[in-house]
GROMACS .gro file of C-alpha atoms in nm:
model
  151
    1UNK     CA    1   3.487  -5.890  -5.501
    2UNK     CA    2   3.552  -5.874  -5.128
    3UNK     CA    3   3.894  -5.796  -4.992
    4UNK     CA    4   3.900  -5.924  -4.636
    5UNK     CA    5   3.637  -5.947  -4.372
    6UNK     CA    6   3.702  -5.688  -4.104
    7UNK     CA    7   3.795  -5.957  -3.850
    8UNK     CA    8   4.052  -6.093  -4.100
    9UNK     CA    9   4.224  -5.755  -4.139
   10UNK     CA   10   4.531  -5.672  -3.933
   11UNK     CA   11   4.401  -5.520  -3.611
   12UNK     CA   12   4.572  -5.184  -3.671
   13UNK     CA   13   4.386  -5.148  -4.004
   14UNK     CA   14   4.035  -5.213  -3.871
   15UNK     CA   15   3.841  -4.885  -3.866
   16UNK     CA   16   3.744  -4.887  -3.496
   17UNK     CA   17   4.086  -4.995  -3.375
   18UNK     CA   18   4.254  -4.746  -3.608
   19UNK     CA   19   4.038  -4.466  -3.467
   20UNK     CA   20   4.126  -4.562  -3.110
   21UNK     CA   21   4.498  -4.590  -3.182
   22UNK     CA   22   4.554  -4.302  -3.424
   23UNK     CA   23   4.251  -4.072  -3.398
   24UNK     CA   24   3.981  -3.978  -3.651
   25UNK     CA   25   4.216  -3.785  -3.881
   26UNK     CA   26   4.395  -4.111  -3.968
   27UNK     CA   27   4.078  -4.262  -4.115
   28UNK     CA   28   3.947  -4.226  -4.468
   29UNK     CA   29   3.591  -4.104  -4.525
   30UNK     CA   30   3.491  -4.462  -4.606
   31UNK     CA   31   3.639  -4.588  -4.278
   32UNK     CA   32   3.452  -4.323  -4.078
   33UNK     CA   33   3.124  -4.416  -4.247
   34UNK     CA   34   3.205  -4.785  -4.193
   35UNK     CA   35   3.216  -4.724  -3.818
   36UNK     CA   36   2.861  -4.587  -3.835
   37UNK     CA   37   2.741  -4.875  -4.054
   38UNK     CA   38   2.908  -5.142  -3.835
   39UNK     CA   39   2.850  -5.439  -4.068
   40UNK     CA   40   2.882  -5.512  -4.438
   41UNK     CA   41   2.679  -5.744  -4.652
   42UNK     CA   42   2.748  -6.090  -4.795
   43UNK     CA   43   3.056  -6.065  -5.017
   44UNK     CA   44   3.143  -5.708  -4.909
   45UNK     CA   45   3.299  -5.587  -4.589
   46UNK     CA   46   3.168  -5.271  -4.426
   47UNK     CA   47   3.448  -5.049  -4.563
   48UNK     CA   48   3.362  -5.161  -4.917
   49UNK     CA   49   2.993  -5.087  -4.857
   50UNK     CA   50   3.091  -4.740  -4.734
   51UNK     CA   51   3.313  -4.686  -5.041
   52UNK     CA   52   3.027  -4.791  -5.267
   53UNK     CA   53   2.802  -4.540  -5.093
   54UNK     CA   54   3.057  -4.260  -5.141
   55UNK     CA   55   3.112  -4.357  -5.506
   56UNK     CA   56   2.739  -4.353  -5.569
   57UNK     CA   57   2.677  -4.009  -5.418
   58UNK     CA   58   3.011  -3.844  -5.506
   59UNK     CA   59   3.013  -3.597  -5.212
   60UNK     CA   60   2.910  -3.563  -4.851
   61UNK     CA   61   2.674  -3.283  -4.954
   62UNK     CA   62   2.491  -3.513  -5.195
   63UNK     CA   63   2.491  -3.803  -4.949
   64UNK     CA   64   2.355  -3.577  -4.674
   65UNK     CA   65   2.052  -3.493  -4.889
   66UNK     CA   66   1.941  -3.857  -4.899
   67UNK     CA   67   1.631  -3.959  -4.713
   68UNK     CA   68   1.608  -4.259  -4.484
   69UNK     CA   69   1.392  -4.429  -4.747
   70UNK     CA   70   1.643  -4.365  -5.025
   71UNK     CA   71   1.940  -4.490  -4.821
   72UNK     CA   72   1.757  -4.797  -4.695
   73UNK     CA   73   1.696  -4.911  -5.054
   74UNK     CA   74   2.072  -4.960  -5.101
   75UNK     CA   75   2.184  -5.320  -5.063
   76UNK     CA   76   2.352  -5.361  -4.724
   77UNK     CA   77   2.192  -5.051  -4.570
   78UNK     CA   78   1.863  -5.114  -4.398
   79UNK     CA   79   1.642  -4.865  -4.221
   80UNK     CA   80   1.845  -4.870  -3.896
   81UNK     CA   81   2.172  -4.787  -4.075
   82UNK     CA   82   1.995  -4.526  -4.290
   83UNK     CA   83   1.854  -4.360  -3.976
   84UNK     CA   84   2.199  -4.350  -3.820
   85UNK     CA   85   2.354  -4.189  -4.129
   86UNK     CA   86   2.079  -3.926  -4.152
   87UNK     CA   87   2.117  -3.854  -3.779
   88UNK     CA   88   2.497  -3.823  -3.811
   89UNK     CA   89   2.469  -3.574  -4.098
   90UNK     CA   90   2.214  -3.369  -3.907
   91UNK     CA   91   2.431  -3.364  -3.595
   92UNK     CA   92   2.715  -3.233  -3.811
   93UNK     CA   93   2.489  -2.964  -3.955
   94UNK     CA   94   2.377  -2.856  -3.607
   95UNK     CA   95   2.735  -2.855  -3.482
   96UNK     CA   96   2.837  -2.626  -3.768
   97UNK     CA   97   2.557  -2.382  -3.680
   98UNK     CA   98   2.608  -2.384  -3.303
   99UNK     CA   99   2.880  -2.118  -3.262
  100UNK     CA  100   2.687  -1.873  -3.479
  101UNK     CA  101   2.363  -1.907  -3.286
  102UNK     CA  102   2.510  -1.707  -2.995
  103UNK     CA  103   2.705  -1.453  -3.197
  104UNK     CA  104   2.595  -1.116  -3.337
  105UNK     CA  105   2.460  -1.183  -3.687
  106UNK     CA  106   2.497  -0.841  -3.844
  107UNK     CA  107   2.611  -0.921  -4.196
  108UNK     CA  108   2.490  -1.126  -4.493
  109UNK     CA  109   2.813  -1.327  -4.472
  110UNK     CA  110   2.734  -1.443  -4.119
  111UNK     CA  111   2.378  -1.537  -4.218
  112UNK     CA  112   2.524  -1.736  -4.508
  113UNK     CA  113   2.767  -1.903  -4.270
  114UNK     CA  114   2.473  -1.992  -4.043
  115UNK     CA  115   2.245  -2.138  -4.312
  116UNK     CA  116   2.466  -2.207  -4.614
  117UNK     CA  117   2.561  -2.563  -4.520
  118UNK     CA  118   2.204  -2.661  -4.442
  119UNK     CA  119   2.059  -2.491  -4.750
  120UNK     CA  120   2.319  -2.658  -4.971
  121UNK     CA  121   2.191  -2.998  -4.854
  122UNK     CA  122   1.831  -2.928  -4.959
  123UNK     CA  123   1.685  -3.085  -5.272
  124UNK     CA  124   1.420  -2.815  -5.322
  125UNK     CA  125   1.420  -2.440  -5.282
  126UNK     CA  126   1.338  -2.312  -4.936
  127UNK     CA  127   1.253  -1.956  -4.837
  128UNK     CA  128   1.370  -1.889  -4.482
  129UNK     CA  129   1.330  -1.589  -4.253
  130UNK     CA  130   1.600  -1.532  -3.992
  131UNK     CA  131   1.451  -1.374  -3.680
  132UNK     CA  132   1.697  -1.175  -3.468
  133UNK     CA  133   1.660  -0.993  -3.137
  134UNK     CA  134   1.751  -0.624  -3.095
  135UNK     CA  135   2.116  -0.723  -3.043
  136UNK     CA  136   2.124  -0.914  -3.374
  137UNK     CA  137   2.136  -1.252  -3.203
  138UNK     CA  138   1.948  -1.546  -3.346
  139UNK     CA  139   1.603  -1.610  -3.206
  140UNK     CA  140   1.499  -1.868  -3.465
  141UNK     CA  141   1.484  -1.949  -3.834
  142UNK     CA  142   1.140  -1.993  -3.988
  143UNK     CA  143   1.073  -2.181  -4.309
  144UNK     CA  144   0.821  -1.972  -4.504
  145UNK     CA  145   0.792  -2.177  -4.821
  146UNK     CA  146   0.937  -2.492  -4.974
  147UNK     CA  147   0.939  -2.582  -5.340
  148UNK     CA  148   0.992  -2.376  -5.650
  149UNK     CA  149   0.949  -2.004  -5.586
  150UNK     CA  150   0.895  -1.925  -5.954
  151UNK     CA  151   0.603  -2.160  -6.025
   0.00000   0.00000   0.00000
């Protein structure tokens, strides 16, 4: 089942070393996730565990919707690794929103750009109100209701 343990791989193919030598664009999605996970499980190196995770959830959007509890139930991913994955996805979400938080939000397209990525990751409907100042800059986003709006 297992290819090679990470320490048995050629140094230039190990995810961390590859990132240092060639930059993040040279890594596959599984290799990037493997860096976050750090270790595999018996019979599977960390890259294989990361590939299994990606195969199971099919997309980053679906994976990003997972809870810590759900991720920690996967063999080879305990609560610490699950917390780190959830934190990484949320940092990415916040990074994507950051430039828009200081810009004039005067169109539906910009509001979608601000919230679309986050809303796409939700498992249930969420009604949000975007509060702007008089210059159309973001003050805050309030969650008004969560769950099905048509029940």
